[in-house]
CSV table of C-alpha atoms in Angstrom, one decimal:
chain,number,residue,atom,x,y,z
A,2,CYS,CA,45.8,128.2,137.9
A,3,LEU,CA,46.9,124.9,139.5
A,4,ILE,CA,47.6,123.3,136.1
A,5,SER,CA,49.5,126.4,135.0
A,6,THR,CA,51.6,126.3,138.1
A,7,LEU,CA,52.4,122.6,137.6
A,8,LEU,CA,53.3,123.2,134.0
A,9,PHE,CA,55.6,126.1,135.0
A,10,ILE,CA,57.4,124.0,137.6
A,11,ILE,CA,57.7,121.1,135.1
A,12,SER,CA,59.0,123.3,132.3
A,13,LYS,CA,61.7,124.9,134.4
A,14,SER,CA,61.7,127.9,132.0
A,15,LYS,CA,60.7,131.5,132.5
A,16,LYS,CA,59.8,131.7,128.8
A,17,THR,CA,56.6,129.8,129.5
A,18,LEU,CA,55.1,132.6,131.6
A,19,TYR,CA,53.5,134.4,128.6
A,20,LEU,CA,52.1,131.1,127.3
A,21,LEU,CA,50.7,130.1,130.7
A,22,CYS,CA,49.3,133.6,131.3
A,23,SER,CA,47.3,133.3,128.1
A,24,PHE,CA,46.3,129.7,129.0
A,25,ILE,CA,44.8,130.8,132.3
A,26,ILE,CA,42.9,133.7,130.7
A,27,ILE,CA,41.6,131.6,127.8
A,28,ALA,CA,40.6,128.8,130.2
A,29,VAL,CA,38.7,131.1,132.5
A,30,PHE,CA,37.0,132.8,129.5
A,31,THR,CA,36.1,129.4,127.9
A,32,PHE,CA,34.7,127.7,131.0
A,33,SER,CA,33.2,130.4,133.1
A,34,THR,CA,29.7,131.6,132.8
A,35,LYS,CA,28.5,135.1,131.8
A,36,MET,CA,32.0,136.2,130.7
A,37,HIS,CA,32.1,139.5,128.8
A,38,GLU,CA,33.9,139.5,125.5
A,39,ARG,CA,36.4,142.2,126.7
A,40,TYR,CA,38.1,139.7,129.0
A,41,MET,CA,39.4,137.7,126.1
A,42,PHE,CA,41.4,140.6,124.6
A,43,ALA,CA,43.9,140.3,127.5
A,44,ALA,CA,44.8,136.8,126.4
A,45,LEU,CA,45.7,137.7,122.8
A,46,ALA,CA,48.8,139.8,123.5
A,47,PRO,CA,50.6,137.3,125.7
A,48,LEU,CA,49.7,134.5,123.2
A,49,LEU,CA,51.2,136.4,120.3
A,50,ILE,CA,54.4,137.1,122.4
A,51,ALA,CA,54.6,133.4,123.2
A,52,ALA,CA,54.2,132.5,119.5
A,53,VAL,CA,57.1,134.9,118.7
A,54,ILE,CA,59.3,133.5,121.5
A,55,TYR,CA,58.7,129.9,120.6
A,56,LYS,CA,58.4,130.3,116.8
A,57,ASP,CA,55.8,127.5,116.9
A,58,LYS,CA,53.3,127.4,114.0
A,59,ARG,CA,50.7,125.9,116.3
A,60,LEU,CA,50.8,129.0,118.6
A,61,TYR,CA,50.4,131.3,115.5
A,62,PHE,CA,47.4,129.1,114.5
A,63,CYS,CA,45.9,129.4,117.9
A,64,PHE,CA,46.4,133.2,117.9
A,65,ILE,CA,44.7,133.5,114.5
A,66,MET,CA,41.8,131.3,115.4
A,67,PHE,CA,41.1,132.9,118.8
A,68,THR,CA,41.4,136.3,117.2
A,69,LEU,CA,38.9,135.4,114.4
A,70,LEU,CA,36.5,133.8,116.8
A,71,GLN,CA,36.7,136.8,119.1
A,72,LEU,CA,36.1,139.1,116.2
A,73,LEU,CA,33.1,137.1,115.0
A,74,ASN,CA,31.7,136.9,118.6
A,75,SER,CA,32.1,140.6,119.3
A,76,GLY,CA,30.9,141.7,115.9
A,77,VAL,CA,27.7,139.7,116.1
A,78,LEU,CA,27.0,140.8,119.6
A,79,LEU,CA,27.5,144.5,118.6
A,80,PHE,CA,25.3,144.3,115.6
A,81,LYS,CA,22.7,141.7,116.6
A,82,ILE,CA,22.0,142.1,120.3
A,83,PRO,CA,21.3,145.9,120.3
A,84,ARG,CA,18.5,145.2,117.8
A,85,TYR,CA,16.8,142.7,120.2
A,86,ARG,CA,17.8,144.4,123.5
A,87,HIS,CA,18.4,141.2,125.3
A,88,TYR,CA,21.1,138.6,125.7
A,89,GLY,CA,18.9,135.5,125.3
A,90,TYR,CA,20.8,133.9,122.4
A,91,SER,CA,20.5,130.3,123.5
A,92,GLY,CA,19.7,128.1,120.5
A,93,ASP,CA,21.1,130.6,118.0
A,94,THR,CA,22.9,128.4,115.4
A,95,PHE,CA,25.7,130.9,115.0
A,96,PHE,CA,26.5,131.0,118.7
A,97,VAL,CA,26.3,127.2,119.0
A,98,VAL,CA,28.7,126.7,116.1
A,99,CYS,CA,31.1,129.3,117.4
A,100,SER,CA,31.0,127.8,120.9
A,101,VAL,CA,31.7,124.4,119.6
A,102,ILE,CA,34.6,125.7,117.5
A,103,TRP,CA,35.9,127.7,120.5
A,104,VAL,CA,35.9,124.7,122.8
A,105,LEU,CA,37.6,122.5,120.2
A,106,GLN,CA,40.2,125.3,119.6
A,107,PHE,CA,40.8,125.5,123.4
A,108,ILE,CA,41.4,121.7,123.5
A,109,PHE,CA,44.0,122.1,120.7
A,110,PHE,CA,45.5,125.0,122.5
A,111,ALA,CA,45.7,123.1,125.8
A,112,TYR,CA,47.5,120.2,124.0
A,113,THR,CA,49.9,122.7,122.4
A,114,VAL,CA,50.7,124.4,125.8
A,115,ILE,CA,51.3,121.0,127.5
A,116,SER,CA,53.6,119.8,124.7
A,117,ILE,CA,55.6,123.0,124.7
A,118,CYS,CA,56.0,123.0,128.4
A,119,LEU,CA,57.1,119.4,128.4
A,120,ARG,CA,59.5,120.2,125.5
A,121,SER,CA,60.9,123.1,127.5
A,122,LYS,CA,61.6,120.7,130.4
A,123,LYS,CA,63.5,118.4,128.0
A,124,THR,CA,65.5,121.4,126.6
A,125,ALA,CA,66.3,122.7,130.1
A,126,VAL,CA,67.5,119.2,131.2
A,127,GLU,CA,69.7,118.9,128.1
A,128,ASN,CA,71.2,122.3,128.7
A,129,ASP,CA,72.1,121.4,132.2
A,130,ILE,CA,73.7,118.1,131.1
A,131,TYR,CA,75.6,119.4,128.0
A,132,GLY,CA,76.5,122.9,128.9
C-alpha cells in the first residue's frame, strides 16, 4: 500500500488508480500465505480497465498471463484437490512451476506499473509546462 501511495503521488494522475488498485491486490495475493484463489478475481477487472485506459501492450500481456495462470490454478484445484481431500500440494511439480511463473509475472507487472507511473508524471509535468 505504501508503494502504491508513493507511485500515485509521483504520477500526479488519477488514471493510475485502476492500475495501482490491481497492483495492491496482486501483490497481496502473490506474497501472502494461504490466499484463496477467489481473491485474485478482484484484480483482473481493474487491470483490464487500466490496460484499456493506457493502451499499453504490456498491461494486456499481464492481464492475459494472470488470467491464464488463475484459470490453471483454479482448474487444477477444483479437479485435483477434491479427489485427495487435502491441500498438501507442496512439491507438486505443476504448482511449483505455476508459482515460479506467477512470481516472475508479478516482477514484470511491478516493473510495468512503475514505468507507467513514472511516465504519467512526465506527461503531467509536460502538460503543466506546455498547456
